[in-house]
Backbone as JSON, one array per atom type, in Angstrom:
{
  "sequence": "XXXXXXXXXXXXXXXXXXXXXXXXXXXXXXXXXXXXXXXXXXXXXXXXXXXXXXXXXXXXXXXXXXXXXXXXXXXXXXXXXXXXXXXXXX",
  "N": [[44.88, 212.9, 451.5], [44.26, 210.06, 450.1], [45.84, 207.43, 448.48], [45.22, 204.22, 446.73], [46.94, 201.7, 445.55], [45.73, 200.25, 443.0], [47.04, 198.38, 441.03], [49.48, 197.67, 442.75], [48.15, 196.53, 444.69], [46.75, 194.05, 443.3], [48.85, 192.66, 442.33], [50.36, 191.8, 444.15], [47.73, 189.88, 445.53], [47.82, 187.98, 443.59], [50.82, 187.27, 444.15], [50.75, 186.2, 446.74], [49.12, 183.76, 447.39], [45.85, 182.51, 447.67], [45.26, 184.73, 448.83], [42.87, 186.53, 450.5], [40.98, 189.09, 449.34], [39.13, 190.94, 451.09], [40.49, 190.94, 453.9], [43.5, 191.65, 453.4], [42.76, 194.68, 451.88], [41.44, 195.76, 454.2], [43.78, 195.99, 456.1], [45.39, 197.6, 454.52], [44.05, 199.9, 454.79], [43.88, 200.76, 456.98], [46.15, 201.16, 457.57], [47.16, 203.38, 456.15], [45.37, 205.06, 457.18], [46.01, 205.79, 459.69], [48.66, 206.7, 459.36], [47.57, 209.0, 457.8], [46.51, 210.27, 459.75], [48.44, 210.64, 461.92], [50.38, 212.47, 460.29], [48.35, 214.67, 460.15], [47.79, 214.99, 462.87], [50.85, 216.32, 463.15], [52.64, 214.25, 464.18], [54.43, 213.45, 462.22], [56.06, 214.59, 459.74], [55.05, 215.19, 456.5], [56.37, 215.59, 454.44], [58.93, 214.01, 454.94], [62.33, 213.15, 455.5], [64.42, 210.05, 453.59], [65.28, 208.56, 455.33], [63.97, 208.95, 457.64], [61.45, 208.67, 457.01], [61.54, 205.74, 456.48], [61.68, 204.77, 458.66], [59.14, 205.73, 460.12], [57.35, 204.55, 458.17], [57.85, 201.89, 459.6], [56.76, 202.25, 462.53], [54.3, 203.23, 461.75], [53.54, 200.56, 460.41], [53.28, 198.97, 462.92], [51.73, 200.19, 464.65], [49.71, 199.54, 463.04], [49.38, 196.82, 463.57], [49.25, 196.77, 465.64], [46.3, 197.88, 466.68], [44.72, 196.28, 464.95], [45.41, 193.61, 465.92], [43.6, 192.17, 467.59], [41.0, 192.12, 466.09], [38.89, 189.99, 464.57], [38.48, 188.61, 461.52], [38.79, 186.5, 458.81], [41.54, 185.5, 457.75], [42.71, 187.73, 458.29], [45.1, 187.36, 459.79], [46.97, 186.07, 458.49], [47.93, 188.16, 456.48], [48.69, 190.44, 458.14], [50.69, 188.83, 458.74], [52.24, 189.0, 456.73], [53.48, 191.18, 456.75], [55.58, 191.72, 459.33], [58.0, 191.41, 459.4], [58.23, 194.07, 458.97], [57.78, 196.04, 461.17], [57.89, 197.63, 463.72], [58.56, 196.38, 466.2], [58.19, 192.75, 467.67]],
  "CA": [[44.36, 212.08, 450.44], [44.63, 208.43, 450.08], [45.58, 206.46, 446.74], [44.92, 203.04, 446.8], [47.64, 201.63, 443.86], [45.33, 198.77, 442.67], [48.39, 197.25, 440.65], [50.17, 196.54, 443.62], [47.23, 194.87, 444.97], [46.19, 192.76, 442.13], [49.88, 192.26, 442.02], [50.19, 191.28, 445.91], [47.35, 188.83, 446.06], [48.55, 187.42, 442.57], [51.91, 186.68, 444.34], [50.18, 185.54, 447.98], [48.2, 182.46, 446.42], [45.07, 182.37, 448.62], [45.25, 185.53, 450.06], [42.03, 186.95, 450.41], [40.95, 190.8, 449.53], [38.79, 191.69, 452.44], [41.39, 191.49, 454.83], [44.33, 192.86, 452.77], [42.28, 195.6, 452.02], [41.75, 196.18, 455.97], [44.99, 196.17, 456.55], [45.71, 198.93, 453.77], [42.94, 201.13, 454.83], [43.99, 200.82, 458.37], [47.65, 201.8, 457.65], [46.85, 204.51, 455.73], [44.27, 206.16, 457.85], [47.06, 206.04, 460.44], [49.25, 207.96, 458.06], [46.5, 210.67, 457.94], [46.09, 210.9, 461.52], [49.94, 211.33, 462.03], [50.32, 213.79, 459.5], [47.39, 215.67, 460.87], [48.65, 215.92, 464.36], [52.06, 216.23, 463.49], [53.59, 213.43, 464.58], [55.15, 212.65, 461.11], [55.97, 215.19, 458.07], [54.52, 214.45, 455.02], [58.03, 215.52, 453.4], [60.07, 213.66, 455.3], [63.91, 212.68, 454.5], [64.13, 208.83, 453.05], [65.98, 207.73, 457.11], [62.5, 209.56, 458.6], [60.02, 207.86, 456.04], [61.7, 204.52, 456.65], [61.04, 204.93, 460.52], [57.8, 206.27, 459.66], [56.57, 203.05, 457.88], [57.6, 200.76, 460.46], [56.01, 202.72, 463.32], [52.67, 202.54, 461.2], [53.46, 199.06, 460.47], [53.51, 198.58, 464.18], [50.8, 200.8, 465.21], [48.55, 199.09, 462.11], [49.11, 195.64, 464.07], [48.76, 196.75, 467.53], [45.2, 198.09, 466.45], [44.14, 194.98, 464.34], [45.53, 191.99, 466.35], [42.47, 191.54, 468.38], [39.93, 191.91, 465.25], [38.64, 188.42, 464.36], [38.63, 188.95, 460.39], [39.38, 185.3, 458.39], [42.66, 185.8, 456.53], [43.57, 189.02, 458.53], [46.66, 187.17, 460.61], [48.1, 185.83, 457.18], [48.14, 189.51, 455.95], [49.42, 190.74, 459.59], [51.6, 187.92, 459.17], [53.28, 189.07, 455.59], [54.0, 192.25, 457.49], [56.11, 191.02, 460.49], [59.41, 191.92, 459.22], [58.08, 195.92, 458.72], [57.24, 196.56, 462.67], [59.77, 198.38, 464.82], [58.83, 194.99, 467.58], [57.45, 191.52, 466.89]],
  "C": [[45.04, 210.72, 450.5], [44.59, 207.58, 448.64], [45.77, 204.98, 447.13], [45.51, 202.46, 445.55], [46.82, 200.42, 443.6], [46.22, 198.17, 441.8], [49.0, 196.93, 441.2], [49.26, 195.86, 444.4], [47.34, 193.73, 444.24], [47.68, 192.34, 442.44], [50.28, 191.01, 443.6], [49.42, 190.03, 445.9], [47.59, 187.83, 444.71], [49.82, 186.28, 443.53], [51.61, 185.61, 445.94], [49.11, 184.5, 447.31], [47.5, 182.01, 447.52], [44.98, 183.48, 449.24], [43.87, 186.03, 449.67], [41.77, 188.71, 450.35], [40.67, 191.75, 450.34], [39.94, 191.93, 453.27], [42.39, 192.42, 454.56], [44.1, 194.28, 452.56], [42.25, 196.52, 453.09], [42.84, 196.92, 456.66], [45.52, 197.49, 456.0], [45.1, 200.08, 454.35], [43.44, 201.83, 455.71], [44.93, 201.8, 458.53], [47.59, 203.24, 457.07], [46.2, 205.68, 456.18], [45.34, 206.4, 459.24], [47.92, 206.94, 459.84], [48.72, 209.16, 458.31], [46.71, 211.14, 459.04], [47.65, 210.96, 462.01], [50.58, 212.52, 461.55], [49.77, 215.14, 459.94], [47.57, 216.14, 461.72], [49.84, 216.14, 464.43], [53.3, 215.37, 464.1], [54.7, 212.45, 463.36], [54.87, 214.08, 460.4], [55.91, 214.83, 457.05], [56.12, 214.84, 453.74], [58.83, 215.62, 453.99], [61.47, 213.41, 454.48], [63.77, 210.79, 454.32], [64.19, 208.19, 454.74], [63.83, 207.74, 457.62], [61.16, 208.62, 457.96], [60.57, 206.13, 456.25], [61.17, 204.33, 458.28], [59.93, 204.81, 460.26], [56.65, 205.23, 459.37], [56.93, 201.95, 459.04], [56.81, 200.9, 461.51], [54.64, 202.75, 462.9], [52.49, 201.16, 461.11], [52.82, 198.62, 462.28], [52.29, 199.58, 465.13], [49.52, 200.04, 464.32], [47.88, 197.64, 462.76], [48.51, 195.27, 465.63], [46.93, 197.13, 467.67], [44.41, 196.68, 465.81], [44.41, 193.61, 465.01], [44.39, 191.55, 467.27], [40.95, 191.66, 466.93], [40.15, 190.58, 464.7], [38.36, 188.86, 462.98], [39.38, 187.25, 459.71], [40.54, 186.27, 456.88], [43.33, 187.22, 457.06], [45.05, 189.1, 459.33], [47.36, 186.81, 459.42], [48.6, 187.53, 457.27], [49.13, 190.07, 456.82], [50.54, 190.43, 459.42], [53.22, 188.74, 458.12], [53.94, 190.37, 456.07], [55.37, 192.31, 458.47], [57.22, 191.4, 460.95], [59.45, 193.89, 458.89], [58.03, 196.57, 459.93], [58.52, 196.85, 463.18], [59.91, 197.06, 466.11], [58.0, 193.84, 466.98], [56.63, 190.96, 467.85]]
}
């Protein structure tokens, strides 16, 4: 299952001034459905320890960008961009 917190959106493009929803959105969906599909095959436990879940997110981070950096999407390299510092490489 996938929750989508719409208060840290609204909150997010609130604080990004110009950021656009489509892409952000994208980006969420993306990461998330990665999530699933890790979970699913086992390549991540869904009740990991905090060390494992910090890994965890950067390796999605970094699998979310390696999938999206060739989609042409206006406003989807900002988004990418606010990311940057979450990826296990740059």
């Amino acid at each position: 299952r996938i929750c989508l917190q719409d208060h840290n959106i609204r909150k997010a493009l609130r604080r990004e001034h110009g950021m656009v929803l489509l892409p952000f959105l994208v980006y969420i969906a993306t990461h998330e459905l990665i999530h699933v599909v890790r979970f699913h095959t086992f390549h991540q436990f869904f009740d990991a320890d905090p060390e494992q879940r910090a890994i965890e997110e950067k390796t999605v981070h970094d699998l979310t960008y390696r999938l999206l950096k060739r989609v042409r999407l206006k406003g989807l390299d900002r988004v990418m961009g606010m990311y940057e510092d979450h990826r296990l490489s740059v």
